[in-house]
CSV table of C-alpha atoms in Angstrom, one decimal:
chain,number,residue,atom,x,y,z
A,1099,MET,CA,-91.3,96.7,-6.3
A,1100,ASP,CA,-90.8,97.5,-9.8
A,1101,LYS,CA,-92.0,94.7,-12.1
A,1102,SER,CA,-91.3,96.4,-15.3
A,1103,PRO,CA,-89.1,94.7,-17.9
A,1104,GLN,CA,-85.3,95.1,-17.2
A,1105,LYS,CA,-83.8,97.6,-19.4
A,1106,TYR,CA,-81.3,96.5,-21.8
A,1107,ASP,CA,-77.9,98.0,-21.1
A,1108,ASP,CA,-75.8,98.4,-24.1
A,1109,ASN,CA,-72.8,98.4,-21.9
A,1110,TYR,CA,-73.6,95.2,-20.2
A,1111,GLN,CA,-71.3,92.3,-20.9
A,1112,PRO,CA,-72.1,88.9,-19.4
A,1113,ASP,CA,-69.2,87.4,-17.3
A,1114,TYR,CA,-68.8,84.5,-19.6
A,1115,GLU,CA,-65.2,84.1,-18.7
A,1116,SER,CA,-66.0,84.1,-15.0
A,1117,ASN,CA,-68.9,81.7,-15.3
A,1118,TRP,CA,-67.4,79.4,-18.0
A,1119,GLY,CA,-64.1,79.6,-16.6
A,1120,GLY,CA,-65.4,77.9,-13.5
A,1121,ASN,CA,-67.2,75.3,-15.6
A,1122,GLU,CA,-64.3,75.0,-17.8
A,1123,ALA,CA,-61.9,74.3,-14.9
A,1124,TYR,CA,-64.3,71.7,-13.5
A,1125,THR,CA,-64.6,70.1,-16.9
A,1126,GLU,CA,-60.8,70.0,-17.3
A,1127,VAL,CA,-60.3,68.4,-14.0
A,1128,ASP,CA,-62.7,65.6,-14.8
A,1129,VAL,CA,-61.1,64.9,-18.1
A,1130,ASP,CA,-57.7,64.7,-16.4
A,1131,LYS,CA,-59.0,62.3,-13.8
A,1132,GLY,CA,-60.5,60.1,-16.3
A,1133,THR,CA,-57.4,59.9,-18.3
A,1134,ASN,CA,-55.2,59.2,-15.3
A,1135,VAL,CA,-57.5,56.4,-14.1
A,1136,GLU,CA,-57.5,54.8,-17.6
A,1137,SER,CA,-53.7,55.1,-17.7
A,1138,GLU,CA,-53.4,53.5,-14.3
A,1139,ASN,CA,-55.7,50.8,-15.3
A,1140,ILE,CA,-53.6,50.0,-18.3
A,1141,GLN,CA,-50.4,50.1,-16.3
A,1142,TYR,CA,-51.9,47.8,-13.7
A,1143,GLU,CA,-53.1,45.5,-16.3
A,1144,LYS,CA,-49.5,45.5,-17.7
A,1145,LYS,CA,-48.0,44.9,-14.3
A,1146,ASP,CA,-50.5,42.2,-13.6
A,1147,SER,CA,-49.7,40.6,-16.9
A,1148,LYS,CA,-46.0,40.8,-16.2
A,1149,ASN,CA,-46.5,39.3,-12.7
A,1150,GLN,CA,-48.5,36.5,-14.3
A,1151,ILE,CA,-45.7,35.9,-16.7
A,1152,ILE,CA,-43.1,36.0,-14.0
A,1153,ILE,CA,-45.1,33.7,-11.8
A,1154,SER,CA,-45.7,31.4,-14.7
A,1155,ILE,CA,-41.9,31.4,-15.4
A,1156,LEU,CA,-41.2,30.7,-11.8
A,1157,ILE,CA,-43.7,27.9,-11.6
A,1158,PHE,CA,-42.3,26.5,-14.9
A,1159,GLY,CA,-38.8,27.0,-13.7
A,1160,ALA,CA,-39.6,25.3,-10.4
A,1161,LEU,CA,-41.3,22.4,-12.2
A,1162,ALA,CA,-38.4,22.2,-14.7
A,1163,THR,CA,-36.0,22.3,-11.7
A,1164,VAL,CA,-37.8,19.6,-9.9
A,1165,ALA,CA,-38.0,17.6,-13.1
A,1166,PHE,CA,-34.3,18.1,-13.6
A,1167,ILE,CA,-33.5,17.1,-10.1
A,1168,ILE,CA,-35.7,14.1,-10.3
A,1169,GLY,CA,-33.9,13.3,-13.6
A,1170,ILE,CA,-30.5,13.7,-11.9
A,1171,LEU,CA,-31.5,11.6,-8.9
A,1172,LYS,CA,-32.9,9.0,-11.2
A,1173,ASN,CA,-29.7,9.0,-13.3
A,1174,THR,CA,-27.6,9.1,-10.2
A,1175,ALA,CA,-29.5,6.2,-8.7
A,1176,GLU,CA,-29.1,4.4,-12.0
A,1177,ASP,CA,-25.5,5.3,-12.2
A,1178,PHE,CA,-25.0,4.2,-8.5
A,1179,GLU,CA,-26.7,1.0,-9.1
A,1180,LYS,CA,-24.7,0.4,-12.3
A,1181,ARG,CA,-21.4,1.3,-10.6
A,1182,TYR,CA,-22.3,-0.7,-7.5
A,1183,SER,CA,-23.0,-3.7,-9.7
A,1184,GLN,CA,-19.7,-3.3,-11.6
A,1185,TYR,CA,-17.9,-2.9,-8.3
A,1186,ASN,CA,-19.4,-6.1,-6.9
A,1187,GLU,CA,-18.5,-7.9,-10.1
A,1188,ILE,CA,-14.8,-6.7,-9.8
A,1189,ASN,CA,-14.9,-7.4,-6.0
A,1190,ASP,CA,-16.2,-11.0,-6.6
A,1191,ALA,CA,-13.5,-11.5,-9.2
A,1192,PHE,CA,-11.0,-10.5,-6.5
A,1193,LYS,CA,-11.9,-13.5,-4.5
A,1194,ASP,CA,-11.1,-15.7,-7.5
A,1195,PHE,CA,-8.0,-13.7,-8.0
A,1196,SER,CA,-6.7,-14.3,-4.4
A,1197,LYS,CA,-7.7,-17.9,-4.4
A,1198,TYR,CA,-4.8,-18.9,-6.6
A,1199,SER,CA,-2.2,-16.8,-4.7
A,1200,TYR,CA,0.0,-19.7,-3.9
A,1201,VAL,CA,-0.2,-21.5,-7.3
A,1202,ASP,CA,2.9,-21.5,-9.4
A,1203,LEU,CA,1.4,-21.2,-12.9
A,1204,GLU,CA,4.7,-22.0,-14.5
A,1205,ARG,CA,4.4,-25.7,-13.7
A,1206,THR,CA,2.7,-27.8,-16.3
A,1207,ALA,CA,2.0,-31.4,-16.8
A,1208,THR,CA,5.3,-31.7,-18.7
A,1209,THR,CA,7.9,-32.0,-16.0
A,1210,SER,CA,11.7,-32.1,-16.0
A,1211,TYR,CA,13.8,-32.8,-13.0
A,1212,PRO,CA,17.2,-31.7,-11.9
A,1213,ILE,CA,19.8,-34.2,-13.1
A,1214,LEU,CA,20.5,-35.5,-9.7
A,1215,ILE,CA,17.0,-36.8,-9.1
A,1216,GLU,CA,15.6,-37.3,-12.6
A,1217,ASP,CA,15.1,-41.0,-12.0
A,1218,PHE,CA,13.9,-40.8,-8.5
A,1219,PRO,CA,10.1,-40.4,-9.2
A,1220,GLU,CA,10.2,-43.5,-11.5
A,1221,THR,CA,11.5,-45.7,-8.7
A,1222,LYS,CA,9.1,-48.6,-7.8
A,1223,ASN,CA,7.6,-48.4,-4.3
A,1224,PHE,CA,8.6,-44.8,-3.9
A,1225,ALA,CA,6.5,-44.3,-0.8
A,1226,LYS,CA,8.4,-47.3,0.8
A,1227,TYR,CA,11.8,-45.6,0.6
A,1228,CYS,CA,10.6,-42.0,1.1
A,1229,LEU,CA,12.0,-41.1,4.5
A,1230,PRO,CA,10.4,-38.6,7.0
A,1231,CYS,CA,9.9,-35.2,5.4
A,1232,THR,CA,10.4,-33.2,8.6
A,1233,SER,CA,13.7,-31.6,9.7
A,1234,ILE,CA,16.2,-33.8,11.5
A,1235,PHE,CA,17.4,-30.9,13.7
A,1236,SER,CA,14.9,-28.3,14.6
A,1237,ASN,CA,17.7,-25.7,15.2
A,1238,LEU,CA,21.5,-25.6,15.0
A,1239,GLU,CA,22.1,-26.3,18.7
A,1240,ASN,CA,20.3,-29.6,18.2
A,1241,VAL,CA,23.1,-30.7,15.9
A,1242,PHE,CA,25.3,-31.1,19.0
A,1243,ASP,CA,22.8,-32.9,21.1
A,1244,SER,CA,24.0,-36.5,20.8
A,1245,GLU,CA,21.0,-38.0,22.8
A,1246,MET,CA,18.5,-36.4,20.5
A,1247,THR,CA,20.4,-37.6,17.4
A,1248,LYS,CA,20.4,-41.1,18.7
A,1249,ARG,CA,16.5,-41.0,19.0
A,1250,LYS,CA,16.4,-39.9,15.5
A,1251,ILE,CA,18.5,-42.7,14.2
A,1252,GLU,CA,16.2,-45.3,16.1
A,1253,ASN,CA,13.2,-43.7,14.4
A,1254,ILE,CA,14.5,-44.5,10.8
A,1255,LYS,CA,15.7,-48.1,11.5
A,1256,HIS,CA,12.3,-49.5,10.6
A,1257,ILE,CA,12.6,-48.1,7.0
A,1258,PRO,CA,14.1,-50.9,4.8
A,1259,LEU,CA,17.0,-49.0,3.2
A,1260,SER,CA,19.0,-52.1,3.2
A,1261,GLU,CA,16.7,-53.4,0.5
A,1262,THR,CA,17.4,-50.7,-2.0
A,1263,ASP,CA,20.6,-49.0,-3.5
A,1264,LEU,CA,18.5,-46.0,-4.5
A,1265,TYR,CA,20.2,-43.5,-2.1
A,1266,LEU,CA,23.6,-45.0,-2.8
A,1267,ASN,CA,23.1,-44.3,-6.4
A,1268,ILE,CA,22.2,-40.7,-5.6
A,1269,ALA,CA,25.4,-40.5,-3.6
A,1270,SER,CA,27.4,-41.7,-6.6
A,1271,LYS,CA,25.7,-39.2,-8.8
A,1272,THR,CA,26.5,-36.4,-6.4
A,1273,ASN,CA,30.1,-37.4,-6.4
A,1274,ASP,CA,30.2,-37.1,-10.2
A,1275,LEU,CA,28.5,-33.7,-10.1
A,1276,ILE,CA,31.1,-32.4,-7.7
A,1277,ASP,CA,33.9,-33.6,-10.0
A,1278,ASN,CA,32.3,-31.9,-13.0
A,1279,TYR,CA,31.0,-28.8,-11.2
A,1280,GLN,CA,30.8,-25.6,-13.2
A,1281,GLU,CA,29.9,-22.3,-11.7
A,1282,PRO,CA,26.4,-21.3,-12.9
A,1283,TYR,CA,25.3,-18.3,-14.8
A,1284,TYR,CA,22.1,-16.9,-13.3
A,1285,PRO,CA,20.0,-15.3,-16.1
A,1286,SER,CA,17.7,-12.4,-15.1
A,1287,ALA,CA,14.3,-13.2,-13.9
A,1288,PHE,CA,12.8,-11.7,-17.1
A,1289,ASP,CA,14.9,-14.1,-19.2
A,1290,ILE,CA,13.9,-17.2,-17.3
A,1291,ILE,CA,10.3,-16.7,-18.3
A,1292,LYS,CA,11.1,-17.0,-22.0
A,1293,LYS,CA,12.4,-20.6,-21.5
A,1294,PRO,CA,11.5,-21.9,-18.1
A,1295,SER,CA,12.8,-25.2,-16.9
A,1296,VAL,CA,9.9,-26.6,-15.1
A,1297,THR,CA,10.4,-28.7,-11.9
A,1298,ASP,CA,8.1,-30.8,-9.8
A,1299,TYR,CA,9.0,-28.6,-6.8
A,1300,LYS,CA,7.0,-30.4,-4.1
A,1301,LEU,CA,8.4,-33.8,-5.1
A,1302,SER,CA,11.9,-32.5,-5.3
A,1303,LEU,CA,11.8,-31.3,-1.8
A,1304,ARG,CA,10.5,-34.6,-0.5
A,1305,VAL,CA,13.4,-36.3,-2.3
A,1306,LEU,CA,15.9,-33.9,-0.9
A,1307,LYS,CA,14.7,-34.3,2.7
A,1308,SER,CA,14.7,-38.0,2.3
A,1309,CYS,CA,18.3,-37.8,1.3
A,1310,LEU,CA,19.1,-36.1,4.5
A,1311,TRP,CA,17.5,-38.9,6.6
A,1312,ALA,CA,19.3,-41.4,4.5
A,1313,SER,CA,22.6,-39.6,5.3
A,1314,LEU,CA,21.9,-40.0,9.0
A,1315,TYR,CA,21.1,-43.6,8.5
A,1316,TYR,CA,24.2,-44.4,6.5
A,1317,ALA,CA,26.4,-42.6,9.0
A,1318,SER,CA,25.1,-44.8,11.7
A,1319,GLN,CA,26.1,-47.8,9.5
A,1320,ASP,CA,29.7,-46.3,9.1
A,1321,LYS,CA,29.2,-45.5,5.4
A,1322,THR,CA,30.4,-42.0,6.1
A,1323,SER,CA,31.4,-41.0,2.6
A,1324,GLU,CA,27.9,-41.9,1.2
A,1325,ALA,CA,26.4,-40.0,4.2
A,1326,LEU,CA,28.5,-36.9,3.4
A,1327,LEU,CA,27.5,-37.0,-0.2
A,1328,LEU,CA,23.8,-37.4,0.5
A,1329,ALA,CA,24.0,-34.5,2.9
A,1330,PHE,CA,25.6,-32.3,0.3
A,1331,ALA,CA,23.2,-33.4,-2.5
A,1332,PRO,CA,20.3,-30.9,-1.6
A,1333,ILE,CA,22.8,-28.0,-1.9
A,1334,LEU,CA,23.6,-29.1,-5.5
A,1335,VAL,CA,20.0,-29.7,-6.4
A,1336,CYS,CA,18.7,-26.3,-5.0
A,1337,GLN,CA,21.3,-24.5,-6.8
A,1338,ASP,CA,20.3,-26.3,-10.0
A,1339,ILE,CA,16.6,-25.4,-9.4
A,1340,GLU,CA,17.4,-21.7,-8.7
A,1341,THR,CA,19.7,-21.4,-11.7
A,1342,ASN,CA,17.8,-23.1,-14.4
A,1343,SER,CA,14.2,-22.9,-13.5
A,1344,ALA,CA,11.7,-20.5,-12.0
A,1345,ASP,CA,10.8,-22.7,-9.2
A,1346,GLY,CA,12.4,-21.8,-5.9
A,1347,ALA,CA,13.7,-18.5,-7.2
A,1348,ASP,CA,10.9,-16.5,-5.9
A,1349,MET,CA,10.5,-15.5,-2.2
A,1350,ASP,CA,9.9,-19.0,-0.9
A,1351,THR,CA,11.2,-20.2,2.4
A,1352,LYS,CA,10.8,-23.9,1.5
A,1353,ILE,CA,14.0,-24.0,-0.5
A,1354,ALA,CA,15.9,-22.0,2.1
A,1355,GLU,CA,14.8,-24.5,4.8
A,1356,VAL,CA,16.1,-27.4,2.7
A,1357,LYS,CA,19.5,-25.8,2.3
A,1358,ILE,CA,19.7,-25.0,6.0
A,1359,ASP,CA,18.7,-28.6,6.9
A,1360,ALA,CA,21.5,-29.8,4.6
A,1361,CYS,CA,23.9,-27.6,6.4
A,1362,LYS,CA,22.8,-28.9,9.7
A,1363,GLN,CA,23.4,-32.5,8.6
A,1364,LEU,CA,26.8,-31.6,7.2
A,1365,LEU,CA,27.8,-29.9,10.5
A,1366,TYR,CA,26.6,-33.0,12.4
A,1367,LEU,CA,28.8,-35.3,10.2
A,1368,ILE,CA,32.0,-33.2,10.4
A,1369,ASN,CA,31.6,-32.7,14.1
A,1370,PHE,CA,31.0,-36.3,15.1
A,1371,TYR,CA,32.4,-38.6,12.4
A,1372,LYS,CA,35.9,-39.3,11.0
A,1373,LEU,CA,35.5,-38.5,7.2
A,1374,ASP,CA,37.5,-39.0,4.1
A,1375,LYS,CA,39.9,-35.9,4.0
A,1376,ASN,CA,40.0,-35.7,0.2
A,1377,LEU,CA,36.2,-35.8,0.0
A,1378,ILE,CA,35.7,-33.1,2.6
A,1379,LYS,CA,38.2,-30.9,0.8
A,1380,LYS,CA,36.4,-31.4,-2.6
A,1381,ILE,CA,33.1,-30.7,-1.1
A,1382,ALA,CA,34.4,-27.6,0.8
A,1383,ILE,CA,35.9,-26.0,-2.4
A,1384,THR,CA,32.7,-26.7,-4.3
A,1385,PHE,CA,30.5,-25.4,-1.5
A,1386,ILE,CA,32.6,-22.2,-1.3
A,1387,LYS,CA,32.0,-21.7,-5.0
A,1388,ILE,CA,28.3,-22.2,-4.6
A,1389,VAL,CA,27.9,-19.7,-1.7
A,1390,ASN,CA,30.0,-17.2,-3.6
A,1391,SER,CA,27.5,-17.4,-6.6
A,1392,GLU,CA,24.3,-17.4,-4.5
A,1393,PRO,CA,21.6,-15.3,-6.3
A,1394,SER,CA,21.0,-12.0,-4.6
A,1395,PHE,CA,17.8,-11.0,-2.8
A,1396,VAL,CA,17.3,-8.4,-5.5
A,1397,ARG,CA,17.1,-11.2,-8.0
A,1398,GLN,CA,14.4,-12.8,-5.9
A,1399,ILE,CA,12.5,-9.6,-6.0
A,1400,GLU,CA,12.7,-9.6,-9.7
A,1401,ASN,CA,11.5,-13.2,-9.8
A,1402,HIS,CA,8.5,-12.3,-7.6
A,1403,MET,CA,7.6,-9.6,-10.2
A,1404,ARG,CA,7.9,-12.1,-13.0
A,1405,CYS,CA,5.6,-14.5,-11.2
A,1406,ASP,CA,3.1,-11.7,-10.8
A,1407,LYS,CA,3.2,-11.1,-14.6
A,1408,ASN,CA,2.5,-14.7,-15.3
A,1409,TYR,CA,-0.3,-14.8,-12.7
A,1410,PHE,CA,-2.1,-11.7,-14.2
A,1411,SER,CA,-1.6,-12.9,-17.7
A,1412,TYR,CA,-3.3,-16.2,-16.8
A,1413,LEU,CA,-6.3,-14.6,-15.1
A,1414,GLU,CA,-6.7,-12.1,-17.9
A,1415,LYS,CA,-7.2,-15.0,-20.3
A,1416,GLU,CA,-9.7,-16.3,-17.8
A,1417,ASN,CA,-11.7,-13.0,-18.1
A,1418,ASN,CA,-11.2,-12.2,-14.5
A,1419,ALA,CA,-12.8,-8.6,-14.1
A,1420,PHE,CA,-10.5,-7.6,-11.2
A,1421,VAL,CA,-7.4,-8.4,-13.2
A,1422,LYS,CA,-8.7,-6.6,-16.3
A,1423,TYR,CA,-9.5,-3.6,-14.2
A,1424,ILE,CA,-6.0,-3.6,-12.6
A,1425,LEU,CA,-4.1,-4.0,-15.9
A,1426,ASN,CA,-5.9,-0.8,-17.1
A,1427,SER,CA,-5.2,1.1,-14.0
A,1428,LYS,CA,-2.5,3.8,-14.4
A,1429,MET,CA,-2.5,4.3,-10.6
A,1430,HIS,CA,-1.7,0.6,-10.0
A,1431,LYS,CA,1.1,0.6,-12.5
A,1432,GLU,CA,2.7,3.7,-11.0
A,1433,TRP,CA,2.4,2.4,-7.4
A,1434,TYR,CA,3.7,-1.1,-8.4
A,1435,ASP,CA,6.7,0.3,-10.2
A,1436,ARG,CA,7.5,2.7,-7.4
A,1437,ILE,CA,7.2,0.0,-4.7
A,1438,PHE,CA,9.4,-2.5,-6.3
A,1439,ASN,CA,12.0,0.1,-7.5
A,1440,GLU,CA,12.2,1.3,-4.0
A,1441,ALA,CA,12.5,-2.3,-2.7
A,1442,ARG,CA,15.5,-2.9,-4.9
A,1443,GLU,CA,17.2,0.3,-3.8
A,1444,GLN,CA,16.4,-0.4,-0.1
A,1445,ILE,CA,17.9,-3.9,-0.3
A,1446,ARG,CA,21.0,-2.7,-2.1
A,1447,GLU,CA,21.6,0.0,0.5
A,1448,LEU,CA,20.9,-2.4,3.3
A,1449,GLU,CA,23.5,-4.8,1.9
A,1450,LYS,CA,26.0,-2.1,1.7
A,1451,SER,CA,25.5,-0.4,5.1
A,1452,GLY,CA,24.0,-3.2,7.2
A,1453,ASP,CA,21.7,-0.6,8.7
A,1454,PHE,CA,18.4,-2.2,9.5
A,1455,SER,CA,16.8,0.8,10.9
A,1456,ASN,CA,16.3,2.7,7.7
A,1457,PHE,CA,15.1,-0.4,5.9
A,1458,ASN,CA,12.6,-1.0,8.8
A,1459,SER,CA,11.3,2.5,8.6
A,1460,TRP,CA,10.8,2.2,4.9
A,1461,GLN,CA,8.9,-1.0,5.2
A,1462,LYS,CA,6.6,0.3,8.0
A,1463,ASN,CA,5.8,3.4,5.9
A,1464,LEU,CA,5.1,1.2,2.8
A,1465,TYR,CA,2.6,-1.0,4.6
A,1466,SER,CA,0.9,1.9,6.3
A,1467,LEU,CA,0.4,3.2,2.7
A,1468,LEU,CA,-0.9,-0.1,1.4
A,1469,LEU,CA,-3.1,-0.9,4.4
A,1470,GLY,CA,-4.8,2.5,4.6
A,1471,ALA,CA,-8.5,2.1,3.9
A,1472,ASN,CA,-10.6,4.6,1.9
A,1473,GLN,CA,-11.4,6.6,4.9
A,1474,LYS,CA,-11.9,10.2,5.8
A,1475,GLN,CA,-10.3,11.4,9.0
A,1476,ASP,CA,-12.6,12.9,11.6
A,1477,LYS,CA,-10.7,16.1,12.6
A,1478,LYS,CA,-12.7,16.5,15.9
A,1479,ALA,CA,-11.8,13.1,16.9
A,1480,LYS,CA,-8.1,13.9,16.7
A,1481,GLY,CA,-7.2,10.8,14.9
A,1482,LYS,CA,-9.0,8.4,17.3
A,1483,THR,CA,-11.9,7.7,15.1
A,1484,GLN,CA,-12.2,7.3,11.4
A,1485,ILE,CA,-15.5,7.7,9.5
A,1486,ILE,CA,-16.0,5.7,6.4
A,1487,ASN,CA,-17.9,7.5,3.6
A,1488,SER,CA,-20.2,4.9,2.0
A,1489,TYR,CA,-19.9,6.8,-1.4
A,1490,ILE,CA,-16.2,7.3,-1.5
A,1491,ILE,CA,-15.8,3.7,-2.5
A,1492,PHE,CA,-16.9,4.9,-6.0
A,1493,LYS,CA,-15.2,8.2,-5.9
A,1494,GLU,CA,-11.9,6.4,-5.1
A,1495,GLN,CA,-12.7,3.1,-6.6
A,1496,GLU,CA,-9.3,2.9,-8.4
A,1497,LEU,CA,-7.5,3.6,-5.1
A,1498,THR,CA,-9.5,0.9,-3.3
A,1499,LEU,CA,-8.9,-1.8,-6.0
A,1500,THR,CA,-5.2,-0.8,-6.4
A,1501,ARG,CA,-4.6,-1.3,-2.7
A,1502,LYS,CA,-6.4,-4.6,-2.8
A,1503,ALA,CA,-4.1,-5.8,-5.7
A,1504,LEU,CA,-0.9,-4.5,-4.0
A,1505,ASN,CA,-1.8,-6.1,-0.7
A,1506,HIS,CA,-1.8,-9.4,-2.5
A,1507,GLN,CA,1.3,-8.6,-4.7
A,1508,VAL,CA,3.7,-7.0,-2.3
A,1509,PRO,CA,5.4,-9.4,0.1
A,1510,TYR,CA,6.7,-8.5,3.5
A,1511,PHE,CA,10.2,-7.9,2.2
A,1512,GLY,CA,11.8,-7.8,5.7
A,1513,TYR,CA,10.7,-11.2,6.7
A,1514,TYR,CA,12.0,-12.9,3.5
A,1515,TYR,CA,15.2,-10.9,3.5
A,1516,PHE,CA,16.1,-12.0,7.0
A,1517,ILE,CA,15.4,-15.6,6.2
A,1518,TYR,CA,17.5,-15.1,3.2
A,1519,LEU,CA,20.3,-13.6,5.3
A,1520,GLU,CA,20.2,-16.4,7.8
A,1521,LYS,CA,20.4,-19.0,5.0
A,1522,ILE,CA,23.5,-17.3,3.5
A,1523,ALA,CA,25.1,-17.0,6.9
A,1524,ILE,CA,24.5,-20.7,7.8
A,1525,MET,CA,25.7,-21.8,4.3
A,1526,LYS,CA,28.9,-19.7,4.3
A,1527,GLY,CA,29.6,-20.8,7.9
A,1528,THR,CA,29.2,-24.4,7.0
A,1529,ALA,CA,31.4,-24.1,3.9
A,1530,VAL,CA,34.1,-22.6,6.1
A,1531,ALA,CA,33.6,-25.3,8.7
A,1532,LEU,CA,34.1,-27.9,6.0
A,1533,ALA,CA,37.4,-26.3,4.9
A,1534,PHE,CA,38.5,-26.0,8.5
A,1535,LYS,CA,37.7,-29.7,9.1
A,1536,ALA,CA,39.5,-30.8,5.8
A,1537,TYR,CA,42.5,-28.8,6.9
A,1538,MET,CA,42.6,-30.5,10.3
A,1539,ALA,CA,42.0,-34.0,8.7
A,1540,GLU,CA,45.0,-33.5,6.5
A,1541,LYS,CA,47.5,-31.7,8.7
A,1542,SER,CA,46.2,-32.9,12.2
A,1543,ILE,CA,46.4,-29.2,13.4
A,1544,LYS,CA,44.1,-26.2,13.3
A,1545,PRO,CA,44.7,-23.4,10.8
A,1546,PHE,CA,45.9,-20.4,12.6
A,1547,THR,CA,44.9,-17.7,10.2
A,1548,GLU,CA,42.4,-17.1,7.4
A,1549,SER,CA,45.0,-16.6,4.8
A,1550,GLU,CA,46.7,-19.9,5.8
A,1551,LEU,CA,43.4,-21.7,5.0
A,1552,ASN,CA,42.9,-19.7,1.8
A,1553,THR,CA,46.4,-20.7,0.5
A,1554,TRP,CA,45.9,-24.4,1.3
A,1555,LEU,CA,42.4,-24.5,-0.4
A,1556,GLY,CA,43.4,-22.4,-3.4
A,1557,ILE,CA,40.2,-20.4,-3.0
A,1558,TYR,CA,39.2,-17.5,-0.6
A,1559,ILE,CA,36.8,-18.5,2.1
A,1560,PRO,CA,33.9,-16.2,2.5
A,1561,LYS,CA,33.5,-13.6,5.2
A,1562,ASP,CA,30.8,-13.8,7.9
A,1563,PRO,CA,27.8,-12.0,6.2
A,1564,LEU,CA,26.4,-10.9,9.5
A,1565,SER,CA,29.5,-9.3,11.2
A,1566,ARG,CA,31.1,-8.6,7.8
A,1567,ARG,CA,34.4,-10.0,9.3
A,1568,ALA,CA,36.3,-13.2,9.2
A,1569,TYR,CA,35.0,-16.1,11.1
A,1570,ARG,CA,36.4,-16.6,14.6
A,1571,PHE,CA,39.0,-19.3,14.3
A,1572,HIS,CA,40.1,-18.9,18.0
A,1573,PRO,CA,37.0,-18.0,20.2
A,1574,SER,CA,37.2,-16.9,23.8
A,1575,PHE,CA,38.7,-19.2,26.4
A,1576,ASN,CA,35.4,-20.3,27.8
A,1577,SER,CA,33.9,-21.2,24.5
A,1578,LYS,CA,33.3,-24.7,23.6
A,1579,TYR,CA,33.6,-24.0,19.9
A,1580,LEU,CA,36.6,-24.2,17.7
A,1581,LEU,CA,34.9,-22.1,14.9
A,1582,GLU,CA,32.2,-19.6,15.4
A,1583,GLY,CA,30.2,-17.2,13.4
A,1584,SER,CA,28.1,-14.2,14.6
A,1585,THR,CA,24.3,-13.9,14.8
A,1586,ILE,CA,22.0,-11.1,13.8
A,1587,LYS,CA,21.9,-8.5,16.7
A,1588,ASN,CA,19.2,-6.0,16.2
A,1589,THR,CA,15.8,-4.8,17.5
A,1590,TYR,CA,13.9,-5.4,14.3
A,1591,TYR,CA,14.3,-9.1,13.8
A,1592,SER,CA,14.6,-12.3,15.9
A,1593,PRO,CA,16.7,-15.1,14.1
A,1594,VAL,CA,14.7,-18.2,13.2
A,1595,TYR,CA,17.5,-20.6,12.4
A,1596,ILE,CA,20.3,-19.0,14.4
A,1597,GLU,CA,20.1,-19.1,18.2
A,1598,LYS,CA,22.7,-17.1,20.3
A,1599,ASN,CA,25.5,-17.6,17.9
A,1600,LEU,CA,26.4,-19.7,14.9
A,1601,PRO,CA,28.0,-22.9,16.3
A,1602,LEU,CA,30.2,-24.6,13.7
A,1603,LEU,CA,32.9,-26.9,15.1
A,1604,VAL,CA,32.9,-28.1,18.7
A,1605,GLU,CA,35.9,-28.6,20.9
A,1606,GLY,CA,36.4,-32.3,21.5
A,1607,GLY,CA,33.3,-33.5,19.6
A,1608,ILE,CA,35.3,-35.4,17.0
A,1609,ARG,CA,35.0,-39.3,17.2
């Protein structure tokens, strides 16, 4: 082996490029990798920072949401508690509101009486001469039951009417009023409230019923003229009350009952007693004037509204929370106006057509509207079950309270209307019977036609308000009545005071 020094070759060039190229490539790779790692670390740190921010925001948002929800729940609970408390206050006030539902707030300690009985309450020993306050005849057919009437007369014999001229004085006043009778002017219900004439209504009715019992008593004593005048007195007094005061003008059956009782006593007298022909004719003419000027049922609706106005005004001054709420309710005002406007129109239409079916349908729909509770219908139950939402009472609080108010304010129009219709039918029939009897007393024969009776009286007798035709002067052969009227025949109402027909004058019943 040759160990001599290697000769230098001038042409020799080291492979720097080759050698360094490899190292250079390696170095470049390492630099790039380091740079990428560093970049990735930075990016990771940025992403981590963003994630932390997002998480922080989410956590903060969640906490804020929870806090917001808690705040809402707290406010909702506080609002619920507040509204629940307010509702309870209003609901408790409704109890006070309904407590006075039958109080007439127009009556005051200062009392004026119809002219016929203005001195009666001042009479000494009033209780001693106040006769039974029940009806003498429970229905019209009892008028013709002589045995029952005899028992009634026996019942009043123990009352010492022979010791007083009180009822005889009333009879005398009645005669004067008939002689000076003027047809009344009925002011509107809203005019009456401006200057009401206040009457002790309860006492007046006691006096009037006492007059009817006194009439029965004096008839048994053959004081028939006094008996006839006392029987007619309640008709005059009731008209005075209805014309000049608010009392009795509302939908109240009490005054209708008194008028009907007076008619029964008049029918009893003209069927079973011989009476003064001039007095009968005078009373007949006056009675026809009265029935022809009877206030309409629409006027009674208006009076009912007027009484409501007084009632609410009074309780508003008493700071009743329920009344204050209702007076500020737009819904209540709209419903109230709509209901009573519809009632007026329905009654007017009924009086024109006599069709009870449409009126009855309207009334049923009205009360289904008023009585409907704040309930949600369960569709799956198909109308069989209703589910009450405990929170809807606040959502629909105005609806709930409006219905409560209207259930108190809105009468059952049909009931009062049919009582009113019976009253008019009985009063008109009795007025015609008086005229019929007066004609017979003077001429000793029955009138053959309505026009013949009209000519003799000098005034047109009224038509039967039920059949809308003339009264039957000549009933069928097998009838026991000389004069008859019709009755209400429909499926919507059973007459209270008229049974089967309207008996007026019986064949062979005259003494």
